[in-house]
PDB file of C-alpha atoms in Angstrom:
ATOM      1  CA  MET A   6      13.404  -5.952 -11.747  1.00  0.00           C
ATOM      2  CA  LYS A   7       9.899  -6.956 -12.726  1.00  0.00           C
ATOM      3  CA  ILE A   8       7.629  -5.042 -10.342  1.00  0.00           C
ATOM      4  CA  LEU A   9       3.900  -5.529  -9.885  1.00  0.00           C
ATOM      5  CA  LEU A  10       2.341  -2.173  -9.000  1.00  0.00           C
ATOM      6  CA  VAL A  11      -1.165  -2.382  -7.521  1.00  0.00           C
ATOM      7  CA  GLY A  12      -3.113   0.868  -7.465  1.00  0.00           C
ATOM      8  CA  ALA A  13      -1.219   2.080 -10.505  1.00  0.00           C
ATOM      9  CA  THR A  14      -3.823   4.564 -11.728  1.00  0.00           C
ATOM     10  CA  GLY A  15      -4.052   6.807  -8.653  1.00  0.00           C
ATOM     11  CA  ARG A  16      -1.923   9.844  -7.831  1.00  0.00           C
ATOM     12  CA  LEU A  17       0.725   7.866  -5.949  1.00  0.00           C
ATOM     13  CA  GLY A  18       0.599   4.892  -8.321  1.00  0.00           C
ATOM     14  CA  THR A  19       1.105   7.104 -11.379  1.00  0.00           C
ATOM     15  CA  ALA A  20       4.136   8.777  -9.785  1.00  0.00           C
ATOM     16  CA  LEU A  21       5.541   5.403  -8.714  1.00  0.00           C
ATOM     17  CA  HIS A  22       5.162   4.010 -12.211  1.00  0.00           C
ATOM     18  CA  ALA A  23       7.038   6.939 -13.711  1.00  0.00           C
ATOM     19  CA  THR A  24       9.925   6.750 -11.245  1.00  0.00           C
ATOM     20  CA  LEU A  25      10.324   2.971 -11.293  1.00  0.00           C
ATOM     21  CA  THR A  26      10.257   2.944 -15.090  1.00  0.00           C
ATOM     22  CA  GLU A  27      12.865   5.716 -15.223  1.00  0.00           C
ATOM     23  CA  ARG A  28      15.043   3.596 -12.938  1.00  0.00           C
ATOM     24  CA  GLY A  29      14.991   0.796 -15.519  1.00  0.00           C
ATOM     25  CA  HIS A  30      12.446  -1.546 -13.982  1.00  0.00           C
ATOM     26  CA  GLU A  31       9.713  -3.402 -15.852  1.00  0.00           C
ATOM     27  CA  VAL A  32       6.486  -2.286 -14.176  1.00  0.00           C
ATOM     28  CA  VAL A  33       3.288  -4.322 -14.494  1.00  0.00           C
ATOM     29  CA  ARG A  34       0.414  -2.011 -13.637  1.00  0.00           C
ATOM     30  CA  ALA A  35      -2.754  -3.283 -11.940  1.00  0.00           C
ATOM     31  CA  SER A  36      -5.784  -1.554 -10.468  1.00  0.00           C
ATOM     32  CA  ARG A  37      -9.511  -1.890 -10.083  1.00  0.00           C
ATOM     33  CA  SER A  38     -10.034  -0.038 -13.375  1.00  0.00           C
ATOM     34  CA  HIS A  39      -7.105  -1.458 -15.363  1.00  0.00           C
ATOM     35  CA  THR A  40      -8.252  -3.296 -18.485  1.00  0.00           C
ATOM     36  CA  GLU A  41      -5.341  -5.747 -18.810  1.00  0.00           C
ATOM     37  CA  HIS A  42      -4.672  -6.394 -15.115  1.00  0.00           C
ATOM     38  CA  PRO A  43      -7.829  -5.686 -13.107  1.00  0.00           C
ATOM     39  CA  VAL A  44      -7.710  -6.438  -9.391  1.00  0.00           C
ATOM     40  CA  ASP A  45     -10.062  -5.785  -6.494  1.00  0.00           C
ATOM     41  CA  LEU A  46      -8.279  -6.060  -3.155  1.00  0.00           C
ATOM     42  CA  THR A  47     -11.530  -7.027  -1.449  1.00  0.00           C
ATOM     43  CA  ASP A  48     -11.786 -10.130  -3.676  1.00  0.00           C
ATOM     44  CA  PRO A  49      -8.963 -12.643  -3.181  1.00  0.00           C
ATOM     45  CA  GLU A  50      -9.877 -14.468  -6.380  1.00  0.00           C
ATOM     46  CA  THR A  51      -8.958 -11.392  -8.414  1.00  0.00           C
ATOM     47  CA  VAL A  52      -5.648 -11.215  -6.527  1.00  0.00           C
ATOM     48  CA  ARG A  53      -5.016 -14.879  -7.278  1.00  0.00           C
ATOM     49  CA  GLY A  54      -5.896 -14.304 -10.931  1.00  0.00           C
ATOM     50  CA  LEU A  55      -3.549 -11.333 -11.104  1.00  0.00           C
ATOM     51  CA  TYR A  56      -0.617 -13.463  -9.971  1.00  0.00           C
ATOM     52  CA  GLU A  57      -1.567 -16.190 -12.435  1.00  0.00           C
ATOM     53  CA  ARG A  58      -1.366 -13.640 -15.259  1.00  0.00           C
ATOM     54  CA  THR A  59       1.825 -11.911 -14.164  1.00  0.00           C
ATOM     55  CA  GLY A  60       3.807 -14.961 -13.086  1.00  0.00           C
ATOM     56  CA  ARG A  61       7.090 -14.552 -11.220  1.00  0.00           C
ATOM     57  CA  VAL A  62       7.811 -10.991 -10.052  1.00  0.00           C
ATOM     58  CA  ASP A  63      10.750  -9.507  -8.177  1.00  0.00           C
ATOM     59  CA  ALA A  64       8.695  -7.028  -6.162  1.00  0.00           C
ATOM     60  CA  VAL A  65       5.108  -6.108  -5.367  1.00  0.00           C
ATOM     61  CA  ALA A  66       4.274  -2.503  -4.495  1.00  0.00           C
ATOM     62  CA  CYS A  67       0.807  -1.485  -3.353  1.00  0.00           C
ATOM     63  CA  ALA A  68      -0.539   2.059  -3.540  1.00  0.00           C
ATOM     64  CA  ALA A  69      -4.197   1.130  -3.053  1.00  0.00           C
ATOM     65  CA  GLY A  70      -6.672   0.793  -0.219  1.00  0.00           C
ATOM     66  CA  SER A  71      -9.556   2.944   0.952  1.00  0.00           C
ATOM     67  CA  THR A  72     -11.309   3.381   4.294  1.00  0.00           C
ATOM     68  CA  PRO A  73     -14.468   5.209   5.428  1.00  0.00           C
ATOM     69  CA  TYR A  74     -14.277   8.438   7.439  1.00  0.00           C
ATOM     70  CA  LYS A  75     -17.163   9.111   9.807  1.00  0.00           C
ATOM     71  CA  PRO A  76     -17.645  10.326  13.387  1.00  0.00           C
ATOM     72  CA  LEU A  77     -17.155   7.509  15.871  1.00  0.00           C
ATOM     73  CA  GLY A  78     -20.846   7.361  16.776  1.00  0.00           C
ATOM     74  CA  GLU A  79     -21.842   6.941  13.125  1.00  0.00           C
ATOM     75  CA  LEU A  80     -19.403   4.181  12.223  1.00  0.00           C
ATOM     76  CA  THR A  81     -21.095   0.816  11.814  1.00  0.00           C
ATOM     77  CA  ARG A  82     -19.721  -2.692  11.897  1.00  0.00           C
ATOM     78  CA  ASP A  83     -19.939  -2.685   8.107  1.00  0.00           C
ATOM     79  CA  ASP A  84     -17.842   0.496   7.953  1.00  0.00           C
ATOM     80  CA  TYR A  85     -15.088  -1.105  10.014  1.00  0.00           C
ATOM     81  CA  LEU A  86     -15.341  -4.265   7.924  1.00  0.00           C
ATOM     82  CA  SER A  87     -15.148  -2.266   4.696  1.00  0.00           C
ATOM     83  CA  GLY A  88     -12.059  -0.395   5.856  1.00  0.00           C
ATOM     84  CA  PHE A  89     -10.376  -3.576   7.028  1.00  0.00           C
ATOM     85  CA  LEU A  90     -11.157  -5.478   3.815  1.00  0.00           C
ATOM     86  CA  ASN A  91      -9.979  -2.643   1.566  1.00  0.00           C
ATOM     87  CA  LYS A  92      -6.885  -1.413   3.372  1.00  0.00           C
ATOM     88  CA  ALA A  93      -5.684  -4.248   5.575  1.00  0.00           C
ATOM     89  CA  LEU A  94      -6.899  -7.670   4.489  1.00  0.00           C
ATOM     90  CA  GLY A  95      -6.554  -6.809   0.792  1.00  0.00           C
ATOM     91  CA  GLN A  96      -2.873  -6.033   1.243  1.00  0.00           C
ATOM     92  CA  ILE A  97      -2.402  -9.059   3.492  1.00  0.00           C
ATOM     93  CA  GLU A  98      -3.814 -11.165   0.644  1.00  0.00           C
ATOM     94  CA  LEU A  99      -1.306  -9.586  -1.747  1.00  0.00           C
ATOM     95  CA  VAL A 100       1.442 -10.977   0.450  1.00  0.00           C
ATOM     96  CA  ARG A 101      -0.201 -14.299   1.334  1.00  0.00           C
ATOM     97  CA  LEU A 102      -1.074 -15.189  -2.255  1.00  0.00           C
ATOM     98  CA  GLY A 103       2.095 -13.625  -3.623  1.00  0.00           C
ATOM     99  CA  LEU A 104       4.601 -15.595  -1.553  1.00  0.00           C
ATOM    100  CA  PRO A 105       4.559 -18.586  -3.946  1.00  0.00           C
ATOM    101  CA  VAL A 106       5.309 -16.403  -6.987  1.00  0.00           C
ATOM    102  CA  ILE A 107       7.661 -13.743  -5.611  1.00  0.00           C
ATOM    103  CA  ALA A 108      11.350 -14.095  -6.464  1.00  0.00           C
ATOM    104  CA  PRO A 109      13.433 -15.801  -3.722  1.00  0.00           C
ATOM    105  CA  ARG A 110      14.839 -12.478  -2.511  1.00  0.00           C
ATOM    106  CA  GLY A 111      11.898 -10.352  -3.628  1.00  0.00           C
ATOM    107  CA  SER A 112       9.934  -7.782  -1.672  1.00  0.00           C
ATOM    108  CA  PHE A 113       6.475  -6.537  -0.828  1.00  0.00           C
ATOM    109  CA  THR A 114       5.887  -2.849  -0.084  1.00  0.00           C
ATOM    110  CA  LEU A 115       2.484  -1.986   1.373  1.00  0.00           C
ATOM    111  CA  ILE A 116       0.821   1.372   2.073  1.00  0.00           C
ATOM    112  CA  THR A 117      -0.400   2.566   5.447  1.00  0.00           C
ATOM    113  CA  GLY A 118      -0.464   6.114   6.820  1.00  0.00           C
ATOM    114  CA  ILE A 119       0.062   8.534   9.669  1.00  0.00           C
ATOM    115  CA  LEU A 120      -3.400   7.777  11.084  1.00  0.00           C
ATOM    116  CA  ALA A 121      -2.017   4.587  12.611  1.00  0.00           C
ATOM    117  CA  ARG A 122       0.041   6.725  15.000  1.00  0.00           C
ATOM    118  CA  GLU A 123      -1.600  10.182  14.821  1.00  0.00           C
ATOM    119  CA  PRO A 124      -5.394   9.766  14.517  1.00  0.00           C
ATOM    120  CA  ILE A 125      -7.757  12.569  13.585  1.00  0.00           C
ATOM    121  CA  VAL A 126     -11.481  13.050  14.194  1.00  0.00           C
ATOM    122  CA  THR A 127     -13.443  10.613  11.966  1.00  0.00           C
ATOM    123  CA  SER A 128     -10.420   8.293  11.500  1.00  0.00           C
ATOM    124  CA  ALA A 129     -11.291   5.403  13.842  1.00  0.00           C
ATOM    125  CA  ALA A 130     -11.855   2.927  10.978  1.00  0.00           C
ATOM    126  CA  ALA A 131      -8.869   4.193   8.988  1.00  0.00           C
ATOM    127  CA  SER A 132      -6.562   4.193  12.023  1.00  0.00           C
ATOM    128  CA  THR A 133      -7.614   0.643  12.861  1.00  0.00           C
ATOM    129  CA  ALA A 134      -6.914  -0.609   9.334  1.00  0.00           C
ATOM    130  CA  ASN A 135      -3.575   1.210   9.084  1.00  0.00           C
ATOM    131  CA  GLY A 136      -2.476  -0.150  12.444  1.00  0.00           C
ATOM    132  CA  ALA A 137      -3.321  -3.662  11.297  1.00  0.00           C
ATOM    133  CA  VAL A 138      -1.184  -3.269   8.174  1.00  0.00           C
ATOM    134  CA  GLU A 139       1.785  -2.089  10.215  1.00  0.00           C
ATOM    135  CA  ALA A 140       1.471  -4.937  12.724  1.00  0.00           C
ATOM    136  CA  PHE A 141       1.215  -7.438   9.869  1.00  0.00           C
ATOM    137  CA  VAL A 142       4.360  -6.093   8.185  1.00  0.00           C
ATOM    138  CA  ARG A 143       6.427  -6.514  11.331  1.00  0.00           C
ATOM    139  CA  ALA A 144       5.101 -10.012  11.986  1.00  0.00           C
ATOM    140  CA  ALA A 145       5.234 -11.270   8.396  1.00  0.00           C
ATOM    141  CA  ALA A 146       8.834 -10.121   7.946  1.00  0.00           C
ATOM    142  CA  LEU A 147       9.918 -12.565  10.664  1.00  0.00           C
ATOM    143  CA  GLU A 148       8.723 -15.556   8.641  1.00  0.00           C
ATOM    144  CA  ALA A 149       8.941 -14.441   5.007  1.00  0.00           C
ATOM    145  CA  ALA A 150      12.748 -14.067   4.887  1.00  0.00           C
ATOM    146  CA  PRO A 151      14.637 -13.931   2.605  1.00  0.00           C
ATOM    147  CA  VAL A 152      11.609 -12.272   0.991  1.00  0.00           C
ATOM    148  CA  ARG A 153      11.233  -8.781   2.462  1.00  0.00           C
ATOM    149  CA  VAL A 154       8.049  -7.084   3.698  1.00  0.00           C
ATOM    150  CA  ASN A 155       7.833  -3.324   4.398  1.00  0.00           C
ATOM    151  CA  ALA A 156       5.301  -0.512   4.440  1.00  0.00           C
ATOM    152  CA  VAL A 157       5.357   3.183   3.621  1.00  0.00           C
ATOM    153  CA  SER A 158       3.461   5.378   6.080  1.00  0.00           C
ATOM    154  CA  PRO A 159       3.168   9.011   4.957  1.00  0.00           C
ATOM    155  CA  THR A 160       1.345  11.935   6.449  1.00  0.00           C
ATOM    156  CA  VAL A 161      -0.916  13.979   4.164  1.00  0.00           C
ATOM    157  CA  ILE A 162       0.720  14.404   0.744  1.00  0.00           C
ATOM    158  CA  THR A 163       1.477  17.984  -0.321  1.00  0.00           C
ATOM    159  CA  GLU A 164      -0.093  17.498  -3.728  1.00  0.00           C
ATOM    160  CA  ALA A 165      -3.366  16.382  -2.078  1.00  0.00           C
ATOM    161  CA  LEU A 166      -3.752  19.350   0.268  1.00  0.00           C
ATOM    162  CA  ASP A 167      -6.453  20.889  -1.917  1.00  0.00           C
ATOM    163  CA  THR A 168      -8.674  17.955  -0.899  1.00  0.00           C
ATOM    164  CA  TYR A 169      -7.420  16.956   2.544  1.00  0.00           C
ATOM    165  CA  ALA A 170      -5.948  20.052   4.227  1.00  0.00           C
ATOM    166  CA  ASP A 171      -9.033  20.637   6.399  1.00  0.00           C
ATOM    167  CA  PHE A 172      -8.762  17.106   7.810  1.00  0.00           C
ATOM    168  CA  PHE A 173      -5.109  17.523   8.852  1.00  0.00           C
ATOM    169  CA  PRO A 174      -4.801  20.944  10.515  1.00  0.00           C
ATOM    170  CA  GLY A 175      -1.260  21.600  11.695  1.00  0.00           C
ATOM    171  CA  PHE A 176       0.124  18.432  10.086  1.00  0.00           C
ATOM    172  CA  GLU A 177       3.290  19.022   8.097  1.00  0.00           C
ATOM    173  CA  PRO A 178       2.660  17.621   4.611  1.00  0.00           C
ATOM    174  CA  VAL A 179       5.150  15.455   2.750  1.00  0.00           C
ATOM    175  CA  PRO A 180       5.899  15.886  -0.982  1.00  0.00           C
ATOM    176  CA  LEU A 181       4.760  13.056  -3.250  1.00  0.00           C
ATOM    177  CA  GLU A 182       8.329  12.559  -4.482  1.00  0.00           C
ATOM    178  CA  ARG A 183       9.482  11.781  -0.928  1.00  0.00           C
ATOM    179  CA  VAL A 184       6.818   9.086  -0.638  1.00  0.00           C
ATOM    180  CA  VAL A 185       7.920   7.624  -3.968  1.00  0.00           C
ATOM    181  CA  GLN A 186      11.542   7.524  -2.774  1.00  0.00           C
ATOM    182  CA  ALA A 187      10.482   5.552   0.313  1.00  0.00           C
ATOM    183  CA  TYR A 188       9.067   2.915  -2.047  1.00  0.00           C
ATOM    184  CA  VAL A 189      12.332   2.913  -4.003  1.00  0.00           C
ATOM    185  CA  ARG A 190      14.227   2.394  -0.730  1.00  0.00           C
ATOM    186  CA  SER A 191      11.979  -0.527   0.184  1.00  0.00           C
ATOM    187  CA  ILE A 192      12.106  -2.146  -3.256  1.00  0.00           C
ATOM    188  CA  GLU A 193      15.776  -1.687  -4.090  1.00  0.00           C
ATOM    189  CA  GLY A 194      17.235  -1.791  -0.576  1.00  0.00           C
ATOM    190  CA  ALA A 195      17.818  -4.591   1.911  1.00  0.00           C
ATOM    191  CA  GLU A 196      15.599  -3.659   4.870  1.00  0.00           C
ATOM    192  CA  THR A 197      12.646  -5.720   6.024  1.00  0.00           C
ATOM    193  CA  GLY A 198       9.975  -5.445   8.693  1.00  0.00           C
ATOM    194  CA  ARG A 199      10.181  -1.668   8.389  1.00  0.00           C
ATOM    195  CA  VAL A 200       7.398   0.907   8.418  1.00  0.00           C
ATOM    196  CA  PHE A 201       8.933   3.926   6.731  1.00  0.00           C
ATOM    197  CA  GLU A 202       7.281   6.851   8.536  1.00  0.00           C
ATOM    198  CA  LEU A 203       7.147  10.110   6.587  1.00  0.00           C
ATOM    199  CA  GLY A 204       5.959  13.105   8.571  1.00  0.00           C
TER     200      GLY A 204
END
């Protein structure tokens, strides 16, 4: 398959690229910092331009999207808007603008996270954005068929504990490879409207 991987330069994106390539797929890498295929999920014109450059793809996998973390009383309207634009609306645009160019039985795999169902202190903006992604996946899958729409929703990744362990006390981490395999399941399988919860 020809797979468009957005967020290809991060920890998860790098691991996804390696695994998908090993499995024989052609992977087109895109990210905010990529020189050949730059894309900014907060700017729909860059998403549109990305699809114009890549043409028809069999699958789109997203491993990108950031949100602010602040105590509830410090979060501003702009913080919520930033989180929604980066994590939720950016991925929604990947699907909306990608529907005309995705293969007839292609798939979209988005990224969300455990904060949609298990919030932590300072996660109000992130939990809101993640919840929006998950609701969108379930709704979009009803109308996109035979194109499939799924999301991967991991807890804190084991390989990122050095940075995030203090934010997720008592949370059982999930290995990066398990997250990657959830993407493989979404891309190569037949399920749709699924949020693959890990942890």
